[in-house]
Tab-separated table of C-alpha atoms in Angstrom:
chain	number	residue	atom	x	y	z
X	198	MET	CA	22.243	-19.705	-10.537
X	199	LEU	CA	23.619	-17.562	-13.372
X	200	GLU	CA	22.024	-19.915	-15.875
X	201	VAL	CA	18.631	-19.372	-14.263
X	202	LEU	CA	19.115	-15.592	-14.236
X	203	ASN	CA	20.162	-15.584	-17.881
X	204	ASN	CA	17.249	-17.797	-18.885
X	205	ASP	CA	14.703	-15.654	-17.030
X	206	TRP	CA	16.119	-12.499	-18.595
X	207	LYS	CA	15.828	-13.947	-22.100
X	208	ARG	CA	12.239	-14.948	-21.464
X	209	LEU	CA	11.455	-11.475	-20.111
X	210	LEU	CA	12.788	-9.882	-23.297
X	211	GLU	CA	10.322	-12.029	-25.219
X	212	GLU	CA	7.507	-10.694	-23.028
X	213	LYS	CA	8.438	-7.012	-22.742
X	214	MET	CA	4.840	-6.102	-21.926
X	215	TYR	CA	5.276	-7.169	-18.292
X	216	LEU	CA	8.332	-4.955	-17.864
X	217	CYS	CA	6.605	-1.979	-19.490
X	218	VAL	CA	3.452	-2.416	-17.400
X	219	SER	CA	5.373	-2.680	-14.126
X	220	ILE	CA	7.435	0.443	-14.862
X	221	ALA	CA	4.319	2.356	-15.953
X	222	LEU	CA	2.480	1.399	-12.752
X	223	THR	CA	5.434	2.498	-10.632
X	224	ILE	CA	5.641	5.865	-12.394
X	225	CYS	CA	1.886	6.429	-12.061
X	226	SER	CA	1.903	5.583	-8.355
X	227	ILE	CA	4.772	7.992	-7.633
X	228	VAL	CA	3.205	10.790	-9.684
X	229	ALA	CA	-0.142	10.255	-7.929
X	230	ALA	CA	1.502	10.386	-4.498
X	231	ILE	CA	3.420	13.576	-5.302
X	232	VAL	CA	0.437	15.350	-6.866
X	233	LEU	CA	-1.993	14.387	-4.111
X	234	THR	CA	0.430	15.311	-1.328
X	235	ASN	CA	1.160	18.711	-2.824
X	236	THR	CA	-2.389	19.634	-3.851
X	237	MET	CA	-4.738	18.099	-1.284
X	238	GLN	CA	-5.547	20.700	1.342
X	239	THR	CA	-8.875	19.402	2.639
X	240	LYS	CA	-9.037	17.074	5.613
X	241	GLY	CA	-12.225	15.377	4.465
X	242	ASN	CA	-15.488	15.497	2.556
X	243	ILE	CA	-18.368	16.424	4.836
X	244	ALA	CA	-22.091	16.079	4.164
X	245	MET	CA	-23.776	18.875	6.136
X	246	VAL	CA	-27.491	18.281	6.655
X	247	VAL	CA	-29.398	21.531	7.224
X	248	THR	CA	-32.984	22.754	7.465
X	249	ASP	CA	-34.234	26.063	6.136
X	250	GLN	CA	-33.633	27.591	9.575
X	251	SER	CA	-30.321	25.952	10.517
X	252	ALA	CA	-28.808	26.805	7.131
X	253	ASN	CA	-28.834	30.479	8.060
X	254	THR	CA	-27.055	30.141	11.398
X	255	SER	CA	-23.612	31.673	11.768
X	256	LEU	CA	-22.040	28.299	12.553
X	257	SER	CA	-23.439	26.661	9.413
X	258	LYS	CA	-22.151	29.454	7.198
X	259	LYS	CA	-18.677	29.519	8.745
X	260	PHE	CA	-18.242	25.743	8.748
X	261	SER	CA	-19.366	25.401	5.129
X	262	SER	CA	-16.672	27.902	4.092
X	263	SER	CA	-13.864	26.169	6.011
X	264	PRO	CA	-10.722	25.788	3.857
X	265	TYR	CA	-9.922	22.482	5.561
X	266	PHE	CA	-13.086	20.596	4.597
X	267	HIS	CA	-15.077	20.134	1.441
X	268	VAL	CA	-18.604	20.686	2.755
X	269	SER	CA	-21.688	19.697	0.754
X	270	LYS	CA	-24.962	21.173	2.000
X	271	MET	CA	-28.080	19.002	1.723
X	272	LYS	CA	-31.513	18.757	3.287
X	273	LYS	CA	-31.593	14.963	3.483
X	274	ALA	CA	-28.851	12.914	5.100
X	275	PRO	CA	-26.999	10.573	2.716
X	276	LEU	CA	-26.951	6.842	3.304
X	277	GLU	CA	-24.290	5.366	5.570
X	278	SER	CA	-23.155	3.335	2.555
X	279	ASP	CA	-21.936	6.617	1.039
X	280	MET	CA	-19.397	6.819	3.857
X	281	VAL	CA	-18.398	3.199	3.301
X	282	GLN	CA	-17.806	4.022	-0.373
X	283	ASN	CA	-15.676	7.007	0.762
X	284	ARG	CA	-17.945	9.609	-0.833
X	285	TYR	CA	-18.168	11.324	2.539
X	286	ASP	CA	-15.922	11.142	5.575
X	287	ALA	CA	-18.655	12.284	7.929
X	288	ILE	CA	-22.264	13.448	8.110
X	289	VAL	CA	-22.888	16.564	10.216
X	290	THR	CA	-26.504	17.377	11.066
X	291	MET	CA	-26.973	21.026	12.014
X	292	LYS	CA	-29.855	21.836	14.360
X	293	GLU	CA	-31.805	25.057	14.612
X	294	ASP	CA	-30.561	25.792	18.139
X	295	GLY	CA	-26.940	25.775	16.942
X	296	SER	CA	-26.100	22.287	18.182
X	297	TYR	CA	-24.958	19.531	15.871
X	298	ASN	CA	-24.619	15.772	15.522
X	299	ILE	CA	-21.653	14.025	13.885
X	300	LYS	CA	-21.687	10.563	12.347
X	301	THR	CA	-18.535	8.992	10.863
X	302	ILE	CA	-17.004	5.568	10.302
X	303	LYS	CA	-13.498	6.999	10.155
X	304	SER	CA	-11.110	7.232	13.090
X	305	ASP	CA	-11.726	9.316	16.212
X	306	ASP	CA	-9.145	11.785	14.883
X	307	MET	CA	-11.516	12.704	12.048
X	308	LYS	CA	-14.339	13.366	14.511
X	309	LYS	CA	-12.039	15.469	16.715
X	310	MET	CA	-11.037	17.615	13.720
X	311	ILE	CA	-14.666	18.250	12.817
X	312	VAL	CA	-15.547	19.105	16.425
X	313	GLY	CA	-12.571	21.475	16.558
X	314	ALA	CA	-13.686	23.227	13.377
X	315	LEU	CA	-17.268	23.535	14.633
X	316	ASN	CA	-16.265	24.826	18.066
X	317	ASN	CA	-13.758	27.357	16.689
X	318	PRO	CA	-14.758	28.044	13.066
X	319	ASP	CA	-12.837	31.324	12.879
X	320	SER	CA	-9.469	30.236	14.277
X	321	TYR	CA	-9.361	26.472	13.685
X	322	VAL	CA	-6.125	25.118	12.183
X	323	PRO	CA	-5.802	21.295	12.055
X	324	SER	CA	-2.742	19.566	13.414
X	325	ASN	CA	-0.497	18.039	10.763
X	326	ASP	CA	0.980	15.508	13.170
X	327	LYS	CA	-1.290	12.737	11.898
X	328	ASP	CA	-0.764	13.567	8.232
X	329	ARG	CA	1.506	11.545	6.034
X	330	GLU	CA	4.482	13.239	4.472
X	331	ILE	CA	5.502	12.912	0.825
X	332	GLY	CA	7.899	9.992	1.374
X	333	THR	CA	5.288	7.911	3.197
X	334	ASN	CA	2.717	8.658	0.511
X	335	ILE	CA	5.114	7.590	-2.237
X	336	MET	CA	5.918	4.289	-0.511
X	337	GLY	CA	2.239	3.750	0.319
X	338	TYR	CA	1.058	4.308	-3.235
X	339	MET	CA	3.880	2.164	-4.642
X	340	MET	CA	3.380	-0.717	-2.226
X	341	MET	CA	0.530	-2.518	-3.959
X	342	PHE	CA	2.118	-2.228	-7.403
X	343	VAL	CA	5.527	-3.369	-6.150
X	344	LEU	CA	3.978	-6.441	-4.526
X	345	ILE	CA	2.044	-7.259	-7.704
X	346	GLN	CA	5.269	-6.981	-9.713
X	347	GLY	CA	6.539	-9.979	-7.762
X	348	LEU	CA	3.726	-12.010	-9.319
X	349	PHE	CA	4.612	-10.693	-12.783
X	350	TYR	CA	8.200	-11.886	-12.597
X	351	ALA	CA	7.463	-15.111	-10.709
X	352	ARG	CA	5.513	-16.331	-13.730
X	353	PHE	CA	8.753	-17.799	-15.139
X	354	PHE	CA	9.091	-20.006	-12.069
X	355	ALA	CA	5.415	-20.914	-12.442
X	356	LYS	CA	5.916	-21.727	-16.119
X	357	ASP	CA	8.765	-24.082	-15.229
X	358	LYS	CA	6.283	-25.971	-13.070
X	359	GLU	CA	3.456	-25.736	-15.578
X	360	GLU	CA	5.593	-27.034	-18.453
X	361	HIS	CA	7.349	-29.619	-16.220
X	362	ILE	CA	10.742	-28.006	-16.870
X	363	ILE	CA	11.466	-28.072	-13.151
X	364	LYS	CA	11.476	-31.883	-13.236
X	365	ARG	CA	14.389	-31.795	-15.668
X	366	VAL	CA	16.144	-29.147	-13.575
X	367	VAL	CA	16.045	-31.394	-10.516
X	368	THR	CA	17.933	-34.119	-12.380
X	369	SER	CA	20.412	-31.667	-13.950
X	370	PRO	CA	23.791	-30.561	-12.514
X	371	ILE	CA	22.138	-27.353	-11.249
X	372	ALA	CA	21.506	-27.692	-7.528
X	373	PHE	CA	17.901	-27.158	-6.498
X	374	ARG	CA	18.958	-24.489	-3.994
X	375	LYS	CA	20.784	-22.520	-6.696
X	376	TYR	CA	17.819	-22.901	-9.028
X	377	LEU	CA	15.343	-21.396	-6.563
X	378	PHE	CA	17.758	-18.683	-5.433
X	379	GLY	CA	18.288	-17.827	-9.093
X	380	HIS	CA	14.579	-17.175	-9.568
X	381	ALA	CA	14.427	-15.219	-6.291
X	382	THR	CA	17.401	-13.048	-7.281
X	383	PHE	CA	15.863	-12.329	-10.687
X	384	ILE	CA	12.493	-11.339	-9.213
X	385	LEU	CA	14.119	-9.197	-6.522
X	386	GLY	CA	16.389	-7.444	-9.012
X	387	MET	CA	13.632	-6.760	-11.533
X	388	ILE	CA	11.432	-5.228	-8.854
X	389	PHE	CA	14.138	-3.153	-7.189
X	390	ALA	CA	16.036	-1.758	-10.200
X	391	PRO	CA	13.170	-0.098	-12.159
X	392	THR	CA	11.466	1.140	-8.988
X	393	PHE	CA	14.599	2.762	-7.602
X	394	ALA	CA	15.435	4.148	-11.059
X	395	VAL	CA	12.115	6.013	-11.142
X	396	ILE	CA	12.821	7.482	-7.689
X	397	LEU	CA	16.339	8.445	-8.809
X	398	ILE	CA	15.020	10.225	-11.904
X	399	ALA	CA	12.460	12.100	-9.782
X	400	LYS	CA	15.278	13.222	-7.471
X	401	ILE	CA	17.432	14.366	-10.400
X	402	LEU	CA	14.493	16.365	-11.785
X	403	GLY	CA	14.273	18.214	-8.480
X	404	VAL	CA	11.019	16.654	-7.290
X	405	ALA	CA	10.535	16.611	-3.509
X	406	ILE	CA	10.515	12.918	-2.584
X	407	GLY	CA	10.912	13.093	1.195
X	408	PHE	CA	13.529	10.466	2.004
X	409	SER	CA	17.154	10.327	0.891
X	410	LEU	CA	18.083	7.981	-1.958
X	411	LEU	CA	19.860	5.672	0.498
X	412	THR	CA	16.735	5.389	2.642
X	413	TYR	CA	14.609	4.727	-0.420
X	414	ALA	CA	17.053	2.012	-1.487
X	415	LEU	CA	16.627	0.275	1.882
X	416	LEU	CA	12.829	0.593	1.939
X	417	ILE	CA	12.390	-0.552	-1.657
X	418	ALA	CA	14.754	-3.466	-1.021
X	419	VAL	CA	12.687	-4.651	1.960
X	420	LEU	CA	9.452	-4.286	-0.003
X	421	SER	CA	11.035	-6.168	-2.919
X	422	ILE	CA	12.067	-8.989	-0.578
X	423	LEU	CA	8.495	-9.269	0.703
X	424	ALA	CA	7.118	-9.249	-2.853
X	425	THR	CA	9.597	-11.915	-3.979
X	426	ALA	CA	8.971	-14.198	-1.017
X	427	PHE	CA	5.191	-13.941	-1.309
X	428	ALA	CA	5.247	-14.552	-5.069
X	429	LEU	CA	7.362	-17.709	-4.701
X	430	PHE	CA	5.262	-18.834	-1.730
X	431	LEU	CA	2.030	-18.517	-3.696
X	432	ASN	CA	3.384	-20.113	-6.866
X	433	SER	CA	4.728	-23.072	-4.908
X	434	PHE	CA	1.115	-24.139	-4.263
X	435	PHE	CA	-0.137	-23.814	-7.851
X	436	CYS	CA	0.984	-25.436	-11.085
X	437	VAL	CA	-0.767	-22.893	-13.317
X	438	ALA	CA	0.703	-19.376	-13.520
X	439	ASP	CA	-2.619	-17.641	-14.235
X	440	THR	CA	-4.238	-19.154	-11.147
X	441	ALA	CA	-1.466	-17.896	-8.869
X	442	ASN	CA	-1.553	-14.458	-10.520
X	443	MET	CA	-5.312	-14.118	-10.153
X	444	ILE	CA	-5.405	-15.194	-6.498
X	445	GLY	CA	-2.247	-13.252	-5.652
X	446	THR	CA	-3.406	-10.002	-7.256
X	447	ALA	CA	-6.761	-10.147	-5.466
X	448	THR	CA	-5.084	-10.951	-2.140
X	449	ILE	CA	-2.489	-8.178	-2.467
X	450	THR	CA	-5.073	-5.587	-3.523
X	451	LEU	CA	-7.444	-6.370	-0.657
X	452	THR	CA	-4.831	-6.670	2.104
X	453	THR	CA	-2.891	-3.595	0.981
X	454	ILE	CA	-6.027	-1.446	0.993
X	455	LEU	CA	-7.007	-2.807	4.415
X	456	ALA	CA	-3.490	-2.088	5.670
X	457	GLY	CA	-3.978	1.611	4.913
X	458	SER	CA	-1.569	1.883	2.010
X	459	PHE	CA	-3.579	4.747	0.505
X	460	TYR	CA	-5.360	5.976	3.637
X	461	SER	CA	-6.187	4.557	7.043
X	462	PHE	CA	-9.832	3.915	7.856
X	463	THR	CA	-9.688	1.565	10.857
X	464	LYS	CA	-10.339	2.905	14.337
X	465	LYS	CA	-7.524	2.444	16.834
X	466	GLU	CA	-7.965	-0.327	19.384
X	467	SER	CA	-10.818	-1.831	17.335
X	468	VAL	CA	-10.906	-5.545	16.537
X	469	LEU	CA	-10.373	-4.804	12.836
X	470	ASP	CA	-7.374	-2.601	13.618
X	471	LYS	CA	-5.751	-5.381	15.648
X	472	LEU	CA	-6.363	-7.907	12.870
X	473	VAL	CA	-4.986	-5.519	10.242
X	474	HIS	CA	-1.727	-5.287	12.214
X	475	LEU	CA	-1.100	-8.918	11.281
X	476	LEU	CA	-0.613	-7.769	7.682
X	477	PRO	CA	3.047	-6.994	6.890
X	478	GLN	CA	1.960	-4.057	4.719
X	479	LYS	CA	0.469	-2.336	7.773
X	480	ASP	CA	3.648	-2.738	9.791
X	481	PHE	CA	5.774	-1.583	6.870
X	482	ILE	CA	3.812	1.618	6.273
X	483	ASN	CA	3.765	2.339	10.025
X	484	TYR	CA	7.563	2.082	10.076
X	485	VAL	CA	7.927	4.324	7.023
X	486	ASN	CA	5.614	6.946	8.534
X	487	ALA	CA	7.434	6.927	11.887
X	488	LEU	CA	10.824	7.046	10.172
X	489	GLU	CA	9.913	10.112	8.136
X	490	LYS	CA	8.533	11.960	11.164
X	491	GLY	CA	11.406	10.927	13.424
X	492	HIS	CA	9.093	9.063	15.803
X	493	LEU	CA	10.832	5.694	15.772
X	494	SER	CA	10.261	3.564	18.855
X	495	ARG	CA	11.063	0.037	19.941
X	496	ASN	CA	7.576	-1.083	18.969
X	497	ILE	CA	7.886	0.440	15.492
X	498	GLU	CA	11.277	-1.201	14.968
X	499	LEU	CA	9.764	-4.566	15.933
X	500	GLN	CA	7.091	-4.020	13.286
X	501	PHE	CA	9.849	-3.557	10.702
X	502	ILE	CA	11.534	-6.770	11.864
X	503	TYR	CA	8.151	-8.510	11.613
X	504	VAL	CA	8.050	-7.711	7.885
X	505	LEU	CA	11.448	-9.369	7.399
X	506	VAL	CA	10.417	-12.394	9.473
X	507	ILE	CA	7.211	-12.869	7.468
X	508	SER	CA	9.240	-12.628	4.254
X	509	ALA	CA	11.633	-15.309	5.509
X	510	ILE	CA	8.714	-17.568	6.461
X	511	PHE	CA	7.129	-17.170	3.021
X	512	PHE	CA	10.420	-18.059	1.335
X	513	LEU	CA	11.129	-21.061	3.568
X	514	ILE	CA	7.656	-22.466	2.938
X	515	ALA	CA	8.159	-21.995	-0.809
X	516	VAL	CA	11.480	-23.875	-0.652
X	517	MET	CA	10.131	-26.738	1.456
X	518	LYS	CA	6.921	-27.103	-0.576
X	519	THR	CA	8.725	-27.129	-3.927
X	520	LYS	CA	11.429	-29.436	-2.605
X	521	ARG	CA	8.841	-31.883	-1.302
X	522	ASP	CA	6.954	-31.845	-4.613
X	523	TYR	CA	9.943	-32.377	-6.901
X	524	VAL	CA	13.104	-33.418	-5.074
X	525	TYR	CA	11.768	-36.005	-2.659
X	526	ARG	CA	9.455	-37.677	-5.153
């Protein structure tokens, strides 16, 4: 196993670009999370449709000046596709008699906040219970990049397959189990060490990061395990590294966004929401959010266990598939 680790490390030093890119992405994601958490005060972007008469009502004036929403006045309602593209969180149509109509594709919580602000424009203060804290934002923004790093470092395993080196390894004194565990250990270590180092530096610099360093170590370790297992799982089905990277990156990007890594857009109890809960990223971010707010429950803990189980399944499939392709032939 040490021979595999040493060999992967030497090859990484020859391709320093991957290490630099992964560290840069991690730093950018953490900085983005910290900046957005500390500076974003609005609860959403609202398109307020008004007529010449309704624009002058007291409600229209007060709502448009709300510090909790970024309100854009317009005479024609934007397309619903603008909400899909996240340009607007909701469209509020103000009527001349003081009534209003709200249209949104976001969760019911968004609609309730808008209704609350419209019903009590002078005294409305939104609840922060649903908001993510700094630690959850950091883990959420890092998640996609950490998972993609697994694909970066698994390329050495893929190259062994692509260049038929693995066939020689199977017949060498190195046991197949040690060979695969060597690659897994290398990938896991290269994901965990730089990521935790960035968090450690942020802590030393006095940046508010939410969780303790020990908690971050645990969370990053679990995310690194998932990234490692998925990367090996995917590469076990392809003999060309670029193919696995392309498919893996697209899959990770799409599923992580759907899982609400950056923000949640699925309505609770909807079919899409139930399907999204099958994604380990969704269960992971739910656990992180509950942990930071002190709202851990049995159901949340089971979601955390689900992430570990999925990781184990990915790894076992990778072992069995690779073993069948090279050892049993």
